[in-house]
CSV table of C-alpha atoms in Angstrom, one decimal:
chain,number,residue,atom,x,y,z
A,1,MET,CA,127.5,132.2,123.8
A,2,ARG,CA,130.2,134.2,125.5
A,3,CYS,CA,132.8,132.8,123.6
A,4,SER,CA,130.4,133.8,120.6
A,5,GLY,CA,130.0,137.0,121.4
A,6,TYR,CA,133.9,137.7,122.0
A,7,SER,CA,134.5,136.5,118.1
A,8,ASN,CA,132.0,138.8,116.6
A,9,ILE,CA,133.4,141.7,118.9
A,10,ASN,CA,137.2,140.4,117.7
A,11,ASN,CA,135.7,140.1,114.2
A,12,ALA,CA,134.0,143.6,114.0
A,13,ASN,CA,137.8,145.4,115.5
A,14,TYR,CA,140.0,143.8,112.4
A,15,PHE,CA,137.3,144.8,109.8
A,16,VAL,CA,137.4,148.4,111.6
A,17,HIS,CA,141.3,148.1,111.3
A,18,PHE,CA,141.3,146.6,108.1
A,19,ILE,CA,138.5,149.2,106.2
A,20,ALA,CA,141.3,152.1,108.1
A,21,SER,CA,144.1,151.1,106.8
A,22,ILE,CA,142.6,150.5,103.6
A,23,MET,CA,141.8,154.6,103.4
A,24,GLY,CA,145.0,155.2,104.5
A,25,LEU,CA,146.5,153.4,101.6
A,26,LEU,CA,144.1,155.2,99.3
A,27,LEU,CA,144.8,158.3,101.4
A,28,SER,CA,148.9,158.1,101.3
A,29,LYS,CA,148.4,157.6,97.4
A,30,ILE,CA,146.8,160.2,96.7
A,31,TRP,CA,148.7,162.6,98.4
A,32,SER,CA,151.7,160.9,96.2
A,33,LEU,CA,149.9,161.5,92.8
A,34,PHE,CA,149.1,165.3,93.8
A,35,GLY,CA,153.3,166.1,96.0
A,36,ASN,CA,153.6,164.3,92.3
A,37,GLU,CA,151.9,166.9,89.9
A,38,GLU,CA,153.8,169.1,87.6
A,39,HIS,CA,153.9,172.6,88.3
A,40,LYS,CA,155.5,174.9,85.5
A,41,LEU,CA,157.7,178.0,86.5
A,42,VAL,CA,159.4,180.4,84.3
A,43,LEU,CA,162.4,182.6,85.3
A,44,VAL,CA,163.1,185.5,82.9
A,45,GLY,CA,165.0,189.3,84.0
A,46,LEU,CA,167.2,190.9,82.7
A,47,ASP,CA,170.4,189.7,81.2
A,48,ASN,CA,173.3,189.1,84.2
A,49,ALA,CA,170.3,189.2,87.0
A,50,GLY,CA,170.8,185.6,88.8
A,51,LYS,CA,168.0,183.2,86.9
A,52,THR,CA,170.4,180.3,85.8
A,53,THR,CA,172.5,180.7,89.4
A,54,ILE,CA,169.3,181.0,90.9
A,55,LEU,CA,167.6,177.6,88.9
A,56,TYR,CA,171.0,175.6,89.7
A,57,GLN,CA,171.4,177.1,93.3
A,58,LEU,CA,167.2,175.5,94.3
A,59,LEU,CA,168.4,171.9,92.1
A,60,MET,CA,172.1,171.5,93.9
A,61,SER,CA,172.3,173.6,96.7
A,62,GLU,CA,175.6,175.1,95.5
A,63,ALA,CA,176.4,177.7,93.4
A,64,VAL,CA,177.9,176.9,90.2
A,65,HIS,CA,180.2,178.8,87.7
A,66,THR,CA,176.9,179.8,84.6
A,67,SER,CA,177.4,181.7,81.3
A,68,PRO,CA,175.0,184.1,79.1
A,69,THR,CA,171.9,182.0,78.9
A,70,ILE,CA,171.5,181.6,74.9
A,71,GLY,CA,167.7,180.4,74.7
A,72,SER,CA,166.9,179.3,77.4
A,73,ASN,CA,167.7,176.1,79.8
A,74,VAL,CA,165.2,173.6,81.7
A,75,GLU,CA,165.4,171.3,84.9
A,76,GLU,CA,162.9,169.8,87.4
A,77,VAL,CA,162.6,170.8,90.8
A,78,LYS,CA,161.7,168.7,93.6
A,79,TRP,CA,161.9,170.3,97.2
A,80,LYS,CA,159.1,169.1,100.1
A,81,ASN,CA,156.1,167.0,97.6
A,82,PHE,CA,156.4,169.7,95.2
A,83,HIS,CA,157.2,169.0,91.5
A,84,PHE,CA,159.0,171.7,89.6
A,85,ILE,CA,159.7,172.1,85.6
A,86,MET,CA,161.6,175.4,85.7
A,87,TRP,CA,162.3,177.1,82.6
A,88,ASP,CA,165.1,179.9,82.5
A,89,LEU,CA,165.0,182.0,79.4
A,90,GLY,CA,167.7,184.1,79.1
A,91,GLY,CA,167.6,187.7,79.5
A,92,GLN,CA,169.7,189.2,76.7
A,93,GLU,CA,167.2,192.0,74.7
A,94,SER,CA,167.2,190.0,71.5
A,95,LEU,CA,166.5,186.8,73.0
A,96,ARG,CA,163.4,188.3,75.6
A,97,SER,CA,161.2,189.1,72.3
A,98,ALA,CA,160.8,184.8,72.3
A,99,TRP,CA,160.0,185.1,76.0
A,100,SER,CA,156.4,184.2,75.2
A,101,THR,CA,157.2,181.0,73.2
A,102,TYR,CA,157.2,179.1,76.7
A,103,TYR,CA,154.1,180.7,78.8
A,104,THR,CA,151.7,178.4,77.8
A,105,ASN,CA,151.2,176.2,80.7
A,106,THR,CA,153.1,178.5,83.1
A,107,GLU,CA,151.0,178.8,86.8
A,108,PHE,CA,154.2,180.6,88.2
A,109,ILE,CA,156.8,184.0,87.1
A,110,ILE,CA,159.8,184.3,88.5
A,111,LEU,CA,160.9,187.6,88.3
A,112,VAL,CA,164.6,188.1,88.7
A,113,ILE,CA,165.8,191.7,89.3
A,114,ASP,CA,169.9,192.7,89.5
A,115,SER,CA,169.0,194.8,93.0
A,116,THR,CA,172.4,196.9,92.4
A,117,ASP,CA,171.5,197.7,88.6
A,118,ARG,CA,169.4,200.8,89.1
A,119,GLU,CA,169.9,202.4,85.2
A,120,ARG,CA,167.8,199.7,83.9
A,121,LEU,CA,165.2,199.2,86.3
A,122,SER,CA,162.3,201.4,83.7
A,123,ILE,CA,163.4,198.4,81.4
A,124,THR,CA,162.7,195.6,83.6
A,125,LYS,CA,159.1,197.3,84.7
A,126,GLU,CA,158.4,197.6,81.1
A,127,GLU,CA,159.2,194.0,80.4
A,128,LEU,CA,157.3,192.8,83.6
A,129,TYR,CA,154.3,194.5,82.4
A,130,ARG,CA,154.3,193.5,79.2
A,131,LEU,CA,154.2,189.9,80.4
A,132,LEU,CA,151.7,189.7,83.0
A,133,ALA,CA,149.0,191.2,79.6
A,134,HIS,CA,150.0,188.2,77.8
A,135,GLU,CA,146.9,185.9,77.4
A,136,GLU,CA,148.7,182.9,78.4
A,137,LEU,CA,149.3,184.8,81.5
A,138,SER,CA,146.3,186.0,82.7
A,139,ARG,CA,145.6,183.1,85.9
A,140,ALA,CA,149.7,182.9,87.0
A,141,ALA,CA,150.8,184.1,89.8
A,142,LEU,CA,154.3,186.5,90.1
A,143,LEU,CA,157.2,185.5,92.4
A,144,VAL,CA,159.8,188.7,92.3
A,145,TYR,CA,162.9,187.6,93.9
A,146,ALA,CA,165.7,191.0,94.6
A,147,ASN,CA,168.6,189.1,94.3
A,148,LYS,CA,172.2,190.3,94.8
A,149,GLN,CA,171.1,191.6,98.6
A,150,ASP,CA,174.9,190.9,99.3
A,151,VAL,CA,176.2,193.6,97.7
A,152,GLN,CA,176.8,196.9,99.6
A,153,GLY,CA,174.6,199.5,98.5
A,154,ALA,CA,171.9,197.1,96.7
A,155,LEU,CA,168.2,198.2,96.4
A,156,THR,CA,165.8,196.5,99.5
A,157,PRO,CA,162.5,194.7,98.1
A,158,THR,CA,160.7,197.7,99.4
A,159,GLU,CA,162.3,199.9,96.9
A,160,ILE,CA,162.1,197.4,94.1
A,161,SER,CA,158.3,197.4,94.7
A,162,HIS,CA,157.9,201.3,94.4
A,163,HIS,CA,159.8,201.6,91.1
A,164,LEU,CA,157.7,198.7,89.7
A,165,ASN,CA,154.8,200.1,91.5
A,166,LEU,CA,154.0,196.4,92.2
A,167,THR,CA,151.1,196.9,94.0
A,168,CYS,CA,148.9,198.4,90.6
A,169,ILE,CA,148.6,194.8,90.5
A,170,LYS,CA,145.7,193.3,90.9
A,171,LYS,CA,144.7,191.0,88.1
A,172,HIS,CA,148.0,188.8,89.4
A,173,LYS,CA,149.0,187.4,93.6
A,174,TRP,CA,151.9,188.8,93.7
A,175,GLN,CA,155.3,188.6,96.4
A,176,ILE,CA,158.5,190.4,96.5
A,177,GLN,CA,161.8,188.3,98.2
A,178,ALA,CA,164.5,189.5,99.3
A,179,CYS,CA,167.4,186.9,98.6
A,180,CYS,CA,171.4,185.8,97.9
A,181,ALA,CA,171.9,183.5,94.7
A,182,LEU,CA,174.7,182.3,95.7
A,183,THR,CA,174.0,181.6,99.1
A,184,GLY,CA,170.9,180.6,99.1
A,185,GLU,CA,169.3,182.8,101.2
A,186,GLY,CA,166.5,183.8,101.0
A,187,LEU,CA,165.6,181.5,97.7
A,188,TYR,CA,163.0,178.3,99.7
A,189,GLN,CA,161.2,181.2,101.6
A,190,GLY,CA,160.1,181.5,97.3
A,191,LEU,CA,159.3,178.3,96.8
A,192,GLU,CA,157.5,178.6,100.3
A,193,TRP,CA,154.9,181.1,99.2
A,194,ILE,CA,154.5,179.1,95.9
A,195,GLY,CA,153.8,175.5,97.5
A,196,SER,CA,150.9,178.1,99.8
A,197,THR,CA,150.1,179.8,96.7
A,198,ILE,CA,149.5,175.7,94.8
A,199,LYS,CA,147.9,174.2,98.1
A,200,SER,CA,145.4,177.3,98.3
A,201,LYS,CA,144.0,176.4,94.9
């Protein structure tokens, strides 16, 4: 009887271990599926802001030579457990009217600003509020990269936020992040905010 009881205990322990293993595999699978879910991001901003440099810095972790974007570039960027589809849209005046054709299913708008380009901040502001008013971006969150912080005399994120009236944005989550596209400094802090925003949904 003692041996039989011992066997029953072993069987029970084995069963519990088996169930725990199955649950672990299922949770891992679910997490894997969640982690591989695609999230669409669009990079916008005026020409020469550094959008393409940022895209390939995030993709390759190095600065690459770029030329003005005619139309768009699109790349898959995998970071931690996130899978981003990033669209880099040309920022020349003649191309901005086409931005809206890329808005469908966009979760995050990344606005890249040349922090040394004081003269065109008013144009950036106009474009920002035009896109925020677009119906297809009503649920999109906004990340502002204040680029070229390595250049002497660059506006600070606080100054840029003031010029763009970012505190008046109430219907969209937003964040402004100082960065340098050439070195990658600050870029991943921006992705951290995006990741936290995704997890909070």
